[in-house]
GROMACS .gro file of C-alpha atoms in nm:
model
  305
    1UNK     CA    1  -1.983  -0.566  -2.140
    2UNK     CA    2  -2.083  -0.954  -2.105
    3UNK     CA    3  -1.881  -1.172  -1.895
    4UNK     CA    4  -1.771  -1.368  -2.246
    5UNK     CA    5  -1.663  -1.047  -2.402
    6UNK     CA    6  -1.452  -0.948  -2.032
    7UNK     CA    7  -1.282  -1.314  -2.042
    8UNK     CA    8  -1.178  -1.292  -2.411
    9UNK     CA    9  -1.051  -0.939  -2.380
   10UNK     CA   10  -0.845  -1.014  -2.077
   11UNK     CA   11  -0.624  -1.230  -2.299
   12UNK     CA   12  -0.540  -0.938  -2.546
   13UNK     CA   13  -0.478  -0.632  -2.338
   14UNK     CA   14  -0.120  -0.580  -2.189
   15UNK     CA   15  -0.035  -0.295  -2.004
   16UNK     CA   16   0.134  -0.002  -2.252
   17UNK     CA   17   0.524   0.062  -2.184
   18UNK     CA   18   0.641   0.356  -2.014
   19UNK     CA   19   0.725   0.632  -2.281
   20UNK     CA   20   0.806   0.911  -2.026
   21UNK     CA   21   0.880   0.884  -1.638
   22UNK     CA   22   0.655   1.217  -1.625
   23UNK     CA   23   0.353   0.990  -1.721
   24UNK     CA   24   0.159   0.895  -1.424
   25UNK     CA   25  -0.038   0.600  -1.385
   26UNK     CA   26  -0.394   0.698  -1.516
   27UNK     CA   27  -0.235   0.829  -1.865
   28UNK     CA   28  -0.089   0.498  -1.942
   29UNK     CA   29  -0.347   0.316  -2.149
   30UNK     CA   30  -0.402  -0.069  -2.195
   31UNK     CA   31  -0.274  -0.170  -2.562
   32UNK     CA   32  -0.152  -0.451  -2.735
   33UNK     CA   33   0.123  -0.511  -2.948
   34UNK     CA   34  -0.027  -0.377  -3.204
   35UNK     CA   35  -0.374  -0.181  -3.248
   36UNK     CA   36  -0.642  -0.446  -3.310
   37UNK     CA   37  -0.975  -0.434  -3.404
   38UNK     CA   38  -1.081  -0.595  -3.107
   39UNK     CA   39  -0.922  -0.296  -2.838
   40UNK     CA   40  -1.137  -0.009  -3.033
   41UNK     CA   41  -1.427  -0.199  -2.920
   42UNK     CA   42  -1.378  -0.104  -2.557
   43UNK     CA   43  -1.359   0.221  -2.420
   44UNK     CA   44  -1.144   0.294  -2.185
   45UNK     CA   45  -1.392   0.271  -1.877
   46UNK     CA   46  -1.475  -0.076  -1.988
   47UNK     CA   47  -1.069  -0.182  -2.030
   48UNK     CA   48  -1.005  -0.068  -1.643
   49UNK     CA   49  -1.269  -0.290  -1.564
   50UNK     CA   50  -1.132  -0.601  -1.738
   51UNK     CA   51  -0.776  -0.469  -1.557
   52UNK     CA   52  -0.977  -0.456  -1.210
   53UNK     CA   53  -1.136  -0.823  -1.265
   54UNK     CA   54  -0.800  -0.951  -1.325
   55UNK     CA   55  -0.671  -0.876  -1.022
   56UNK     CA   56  -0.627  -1.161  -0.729
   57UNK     CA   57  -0.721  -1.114  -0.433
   58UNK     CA   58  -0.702  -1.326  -0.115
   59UNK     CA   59  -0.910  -1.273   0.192
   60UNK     CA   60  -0.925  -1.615   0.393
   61UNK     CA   61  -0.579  -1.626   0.562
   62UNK     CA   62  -0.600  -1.828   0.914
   63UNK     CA   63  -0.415  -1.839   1.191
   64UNK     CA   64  -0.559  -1.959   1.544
   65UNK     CA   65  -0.370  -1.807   1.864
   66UNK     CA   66  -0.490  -1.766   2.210
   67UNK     CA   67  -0.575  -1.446   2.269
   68UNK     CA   68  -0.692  -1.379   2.666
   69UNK     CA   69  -0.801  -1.689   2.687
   70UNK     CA   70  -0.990  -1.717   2.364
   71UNK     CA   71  -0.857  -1.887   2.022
   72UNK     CA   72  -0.897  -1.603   1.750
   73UNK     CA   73  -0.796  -1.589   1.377
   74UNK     CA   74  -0.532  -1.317   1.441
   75UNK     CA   75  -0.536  -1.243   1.077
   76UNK     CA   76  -0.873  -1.193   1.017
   77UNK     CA   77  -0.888  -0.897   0.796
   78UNK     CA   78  -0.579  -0.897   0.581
   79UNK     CA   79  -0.603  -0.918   0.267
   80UNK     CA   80  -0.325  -0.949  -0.011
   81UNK     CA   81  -0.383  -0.800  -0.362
   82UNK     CA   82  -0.203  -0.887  -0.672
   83UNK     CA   83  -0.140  -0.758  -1.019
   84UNK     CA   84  -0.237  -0.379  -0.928
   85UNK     CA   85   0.033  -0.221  -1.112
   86UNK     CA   86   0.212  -0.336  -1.459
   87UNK     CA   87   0.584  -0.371  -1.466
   88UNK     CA   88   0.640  -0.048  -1.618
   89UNK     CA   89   0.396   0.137  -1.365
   90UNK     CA   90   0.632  -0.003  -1.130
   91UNK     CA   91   0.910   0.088  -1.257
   92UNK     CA   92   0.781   0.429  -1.292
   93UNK     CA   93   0.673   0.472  -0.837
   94UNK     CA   94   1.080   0.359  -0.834
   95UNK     CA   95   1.209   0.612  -1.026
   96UNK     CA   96   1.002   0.875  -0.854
   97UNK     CA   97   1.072   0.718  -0.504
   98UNK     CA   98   1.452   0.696  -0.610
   99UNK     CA   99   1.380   1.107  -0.671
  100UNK     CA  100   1.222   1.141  -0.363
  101UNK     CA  101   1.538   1.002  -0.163
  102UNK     CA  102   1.788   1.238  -0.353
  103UNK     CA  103   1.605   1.523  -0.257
  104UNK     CA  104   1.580   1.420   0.125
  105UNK     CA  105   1.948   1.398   0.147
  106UNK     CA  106   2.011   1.747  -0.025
  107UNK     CA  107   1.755   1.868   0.267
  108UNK     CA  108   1.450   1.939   0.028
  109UNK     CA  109   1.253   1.732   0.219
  110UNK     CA  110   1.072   1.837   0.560
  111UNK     CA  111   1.026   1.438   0.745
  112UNK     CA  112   1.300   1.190   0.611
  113UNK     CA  113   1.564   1.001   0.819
  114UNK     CA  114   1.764   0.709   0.840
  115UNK     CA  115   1.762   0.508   1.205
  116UNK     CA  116   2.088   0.371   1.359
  117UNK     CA  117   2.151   0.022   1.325
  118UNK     CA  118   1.969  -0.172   1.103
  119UNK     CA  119   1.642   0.009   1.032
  120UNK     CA  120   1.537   0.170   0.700
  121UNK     CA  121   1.532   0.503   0.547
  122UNK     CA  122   1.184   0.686   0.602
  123UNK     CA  123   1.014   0.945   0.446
  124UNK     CA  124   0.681   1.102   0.579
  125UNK     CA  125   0.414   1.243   0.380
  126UNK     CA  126   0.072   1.464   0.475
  127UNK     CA  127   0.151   1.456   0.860
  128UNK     CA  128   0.468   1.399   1.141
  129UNK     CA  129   0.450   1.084   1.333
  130UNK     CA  130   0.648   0.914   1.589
  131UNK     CA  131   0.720   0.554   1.590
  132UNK     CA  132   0.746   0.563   1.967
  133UNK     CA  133   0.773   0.791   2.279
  134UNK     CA  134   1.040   1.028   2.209
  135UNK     CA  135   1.325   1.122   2.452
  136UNK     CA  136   1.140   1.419   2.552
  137UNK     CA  137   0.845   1.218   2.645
  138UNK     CA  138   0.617   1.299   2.356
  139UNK     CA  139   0.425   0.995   2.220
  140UNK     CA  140   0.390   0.801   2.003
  141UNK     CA  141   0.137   0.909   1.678
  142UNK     CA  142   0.087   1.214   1.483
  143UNK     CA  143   0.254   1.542   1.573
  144UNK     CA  144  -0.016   1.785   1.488
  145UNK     CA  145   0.207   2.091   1.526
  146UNK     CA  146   0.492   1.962   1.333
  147UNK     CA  147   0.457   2.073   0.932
  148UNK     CA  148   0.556   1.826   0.641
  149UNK     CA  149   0.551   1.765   0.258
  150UNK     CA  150   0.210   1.695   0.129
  151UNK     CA  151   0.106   1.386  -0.069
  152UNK     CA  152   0.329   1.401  -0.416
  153UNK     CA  153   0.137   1.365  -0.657
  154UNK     CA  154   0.202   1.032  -0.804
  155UNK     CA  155   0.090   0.874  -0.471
  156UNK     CA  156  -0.281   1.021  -0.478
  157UNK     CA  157  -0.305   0.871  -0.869
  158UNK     CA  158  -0.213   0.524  -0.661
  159UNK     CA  159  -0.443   0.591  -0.381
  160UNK     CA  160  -0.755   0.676  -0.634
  161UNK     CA  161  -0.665   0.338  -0.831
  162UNK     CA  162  -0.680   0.132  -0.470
  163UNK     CA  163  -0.992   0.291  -0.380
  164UNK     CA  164  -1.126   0.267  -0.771
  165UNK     CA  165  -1.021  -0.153  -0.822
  166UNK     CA  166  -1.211  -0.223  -0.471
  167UNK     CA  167  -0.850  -0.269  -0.246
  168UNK     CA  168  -0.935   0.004  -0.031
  169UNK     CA  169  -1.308   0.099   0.084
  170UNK     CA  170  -1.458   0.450  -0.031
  171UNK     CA  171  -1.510   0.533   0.336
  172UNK     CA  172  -1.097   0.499   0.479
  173UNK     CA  173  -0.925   0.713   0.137
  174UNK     CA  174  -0.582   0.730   0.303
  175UNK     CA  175  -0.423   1.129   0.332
  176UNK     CA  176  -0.104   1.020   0.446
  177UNK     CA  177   0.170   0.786   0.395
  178UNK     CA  178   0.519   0.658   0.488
  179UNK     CA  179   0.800   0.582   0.230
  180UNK     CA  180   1.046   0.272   0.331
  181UNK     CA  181   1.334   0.247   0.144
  182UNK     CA  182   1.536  -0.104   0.280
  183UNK     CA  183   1.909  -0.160   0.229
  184UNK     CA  184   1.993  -0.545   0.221
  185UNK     CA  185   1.987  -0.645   0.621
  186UNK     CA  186   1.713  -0.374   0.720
  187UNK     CA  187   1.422  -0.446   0.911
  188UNK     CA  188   1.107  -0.337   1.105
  189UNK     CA  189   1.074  -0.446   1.470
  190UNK     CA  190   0.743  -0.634   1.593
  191UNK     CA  191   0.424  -0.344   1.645
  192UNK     CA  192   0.104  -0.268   1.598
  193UNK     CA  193   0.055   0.063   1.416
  194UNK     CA  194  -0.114   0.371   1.627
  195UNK     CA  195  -0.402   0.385   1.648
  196UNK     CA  196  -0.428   0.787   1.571
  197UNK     CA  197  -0.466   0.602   1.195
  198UNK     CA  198  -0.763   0.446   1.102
  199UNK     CA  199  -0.832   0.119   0.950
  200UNK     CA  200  -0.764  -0.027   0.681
  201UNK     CA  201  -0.474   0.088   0.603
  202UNK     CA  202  -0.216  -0.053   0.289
  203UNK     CA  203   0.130  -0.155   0.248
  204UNK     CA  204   0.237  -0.168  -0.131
  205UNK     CA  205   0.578  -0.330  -0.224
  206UNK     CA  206   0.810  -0.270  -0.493
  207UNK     CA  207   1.158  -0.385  -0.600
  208UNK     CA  208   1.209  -0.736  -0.482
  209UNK     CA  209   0.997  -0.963  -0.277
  210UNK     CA  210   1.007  -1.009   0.104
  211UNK     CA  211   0.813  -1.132   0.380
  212UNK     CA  212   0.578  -1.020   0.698
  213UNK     CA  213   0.606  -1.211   1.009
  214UNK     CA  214   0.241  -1.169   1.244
  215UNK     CA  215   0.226  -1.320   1.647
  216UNK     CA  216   0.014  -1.181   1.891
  217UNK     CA  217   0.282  -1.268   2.125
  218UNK     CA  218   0.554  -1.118   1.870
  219UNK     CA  219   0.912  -0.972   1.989
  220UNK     CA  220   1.244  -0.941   1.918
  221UNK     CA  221   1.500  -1.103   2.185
  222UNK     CA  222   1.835  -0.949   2.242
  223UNK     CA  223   2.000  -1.196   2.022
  224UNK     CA  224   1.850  -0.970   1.726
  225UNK     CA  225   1.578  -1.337   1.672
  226UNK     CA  226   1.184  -1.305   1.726
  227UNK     CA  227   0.988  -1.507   1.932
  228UNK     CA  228   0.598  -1.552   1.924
  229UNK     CA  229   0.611  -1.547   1.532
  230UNK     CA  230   0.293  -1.743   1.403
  231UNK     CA  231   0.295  -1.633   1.029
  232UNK     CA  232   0.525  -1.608   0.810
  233UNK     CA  233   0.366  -1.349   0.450
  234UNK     CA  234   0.534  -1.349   0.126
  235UNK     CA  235   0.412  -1.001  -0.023
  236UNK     CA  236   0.537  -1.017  -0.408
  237UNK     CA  237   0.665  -0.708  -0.613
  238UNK     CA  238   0.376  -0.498  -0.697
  239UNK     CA  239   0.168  -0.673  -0.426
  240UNK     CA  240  -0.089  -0.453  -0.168
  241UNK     CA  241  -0.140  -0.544   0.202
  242UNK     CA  242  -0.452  -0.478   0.332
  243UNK     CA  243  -0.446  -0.496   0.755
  244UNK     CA  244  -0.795  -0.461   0.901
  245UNK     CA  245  -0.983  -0.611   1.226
  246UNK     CA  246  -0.712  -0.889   1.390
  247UNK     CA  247  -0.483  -0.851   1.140
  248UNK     CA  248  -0.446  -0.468   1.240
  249UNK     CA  249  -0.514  -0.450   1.589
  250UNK     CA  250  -0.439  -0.815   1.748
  251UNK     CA  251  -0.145  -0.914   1.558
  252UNK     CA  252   0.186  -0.733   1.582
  253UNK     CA  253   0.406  -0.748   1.244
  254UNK     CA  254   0.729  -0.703   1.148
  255UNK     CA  255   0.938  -0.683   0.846
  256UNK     CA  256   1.279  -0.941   0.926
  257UNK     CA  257   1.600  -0.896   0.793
  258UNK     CA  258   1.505  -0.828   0.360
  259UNK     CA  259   1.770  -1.018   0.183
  260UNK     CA  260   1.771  -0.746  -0.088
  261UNK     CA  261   1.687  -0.380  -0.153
  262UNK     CA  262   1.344  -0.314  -0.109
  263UNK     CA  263   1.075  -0.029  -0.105
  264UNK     CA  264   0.737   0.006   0.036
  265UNK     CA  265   0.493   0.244   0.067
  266UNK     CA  266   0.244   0.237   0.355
  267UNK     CA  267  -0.061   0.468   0.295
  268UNK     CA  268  -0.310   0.532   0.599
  269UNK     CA  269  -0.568   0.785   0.672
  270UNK     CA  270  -0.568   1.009   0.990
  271UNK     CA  271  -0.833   1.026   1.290
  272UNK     CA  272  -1.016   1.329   1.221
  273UNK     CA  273  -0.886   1.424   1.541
  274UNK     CA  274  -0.557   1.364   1.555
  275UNK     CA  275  -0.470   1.557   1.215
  276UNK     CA  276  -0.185   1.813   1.228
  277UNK     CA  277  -0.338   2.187   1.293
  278UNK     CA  278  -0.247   2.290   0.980
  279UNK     CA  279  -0.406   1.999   0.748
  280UNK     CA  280  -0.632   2.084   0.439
  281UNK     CA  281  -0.779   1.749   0.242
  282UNK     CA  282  -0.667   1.702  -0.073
  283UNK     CA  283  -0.962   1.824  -0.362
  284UNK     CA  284  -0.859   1.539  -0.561
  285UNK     CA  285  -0.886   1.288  -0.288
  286UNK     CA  286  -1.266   1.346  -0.214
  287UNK     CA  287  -1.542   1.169  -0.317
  288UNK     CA  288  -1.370   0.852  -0.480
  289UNK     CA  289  -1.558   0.591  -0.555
  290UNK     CA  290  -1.521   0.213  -0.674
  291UNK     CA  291  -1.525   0.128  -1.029
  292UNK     CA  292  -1.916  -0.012  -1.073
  293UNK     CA  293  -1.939  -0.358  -1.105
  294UNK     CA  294  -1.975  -0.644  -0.855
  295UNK     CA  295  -1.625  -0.766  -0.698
  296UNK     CA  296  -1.818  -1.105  -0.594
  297UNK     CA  297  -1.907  -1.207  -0.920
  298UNK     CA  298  -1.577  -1.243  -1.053
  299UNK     CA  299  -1.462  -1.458  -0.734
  300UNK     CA  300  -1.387  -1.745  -0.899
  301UNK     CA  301  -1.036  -2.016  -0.882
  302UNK     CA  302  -0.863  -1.776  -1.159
  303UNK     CA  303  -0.942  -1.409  -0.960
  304UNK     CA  304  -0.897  -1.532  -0.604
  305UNK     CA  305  -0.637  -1.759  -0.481
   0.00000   0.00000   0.00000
């Protein structure tokens, strides 16, 4: 398909409206309004591909700190994808998060909880972790003898589409992920995530839009403020956070305060040795590979921003 034909066929294709929540993601097909003579020209294939080259993608984010005693872009490495998932694709990861939450409360879920104070509710998928050393002085990162839910279902369609549309490389497919479900007033203190996950790893964000705060020298006083805050992130709804090099391991993050209700879902892929005992790869996760087609030659003012 020519670049003329990709450019002209952008402009026609809209993403198809949800006609059952038991659709996932790959069955809902590009149409228009109404069935043209220009859509049976494309196949399928060749309509992801116009979907994938319409996505924006930004990769040169700055921000110079000192870092022992050198001055380092402490984002280098993030990256911030856009237009991923339609409006009713979206609306369709809700619903099944929203299903997801009901059954942790009835108890159908193995790794969900809600911290004290103001946190978020959290529900772990394809292995245990903790946050931070526990009481008992276990440590922080994956507990490889503690069992939980696989990946559902829905979540490996959206982890084959990030590795597929070139957001996530072929070589880090994530296994595992954490659900965050925010009230209005929750939050995520400053960290850097362990490093029993590899990198990249991905935050997608759905609901309502909020921001990431990155320092090197990041923290949260008593007073409930942070200090050492160099850069402030709007991620929009629908929007995927890539955090590699710096931006993973340099920087510390945090979610502040969201002003609304918001949901994210971070997906990561385990250390080979640091996986939980029991752990079996997912079939369907192996051997993904990008969709075919040069990501570079569609970098121009109206892909990346």
């Amino acid at each position: 398909m020519s670049a003329s034909q990709i450019k002209v066929a952008s402009h026609r294709f809209c993403s198809l409206e949800q006609d059952s929540v038991d659709m996932t993601l790959e069955d809902q097909e590009d149409a228009c309004g109404d069935a043209s003579l220009e859509k049976h020209n494309f196949s399928r294939g060749q309509r992801e591909i116009i979907q994938v080259m319409n996505v924006k993608r930004k990769r040169d984010f700055l921000c110079l700190e000192k870092v022992n005693g050198e001055m380092v872009n402490i984002l280098e490495g993030i990256e911030l994808h856009t237009d991923i998932f339609s409006a009713a694709e979206q609306q369709m990861i809700v619903e099944n998060v929203c299903e997801l939450q009901e059954k942790a409360r009835k108890g159908e879920i193995k790794r969900a909880f809600t911290p004290k104070g103001k946190g978020r509710s959290a529900i772990q998928f394809g292995c245990c972790f903790n946050y931070r050393t526990s009481k008992d002085g276990i440590p922080a990162g994956i507990l490889r003898h503690e069992t939980v839910d696989p990946l559902p279902s829905l979540f490996k369609v959206i982890i084959r589409r990030l590795v597929k549309w070139h957001v996530l490389p072929p070589t880090c497919v994530p296994d595992c992920c954490v659900v965050n479900i925010y009230d209005e007033g929750d939050c995520i203190p400053p960290h850097v995530d362990n490093h029993d996950f590899l990198r990249p790893f991905c935050t997608v964000s759905f609901l309502s839009e909020c921001s990431i705060l990155f320092g090197s020298n990041l923290k949260l006083e008593e007073n409930g403020d942070y200090s050492g805050g160099s850069y402030l992130l709007p991620l929009p709804v629908g929007s995927v956070l890539v955090l590699n090099g710096n931006g993973a391991n340099v920087a510390k993050h945090c979610v502040p305060e969201v002003p609304t209700k918001r949901i994210s879902i971070t997906f990561r892929k385990m250390n080979e040795s640091k996986r939980p005992i029991w752990f079996t790869p997912e079939p369907d996760l192996q051997w993904i590979q990008p969709l075919p087609f040069e990501l570079e030659s569609s970098s121009s003012s109206n892909h990346v921003y």
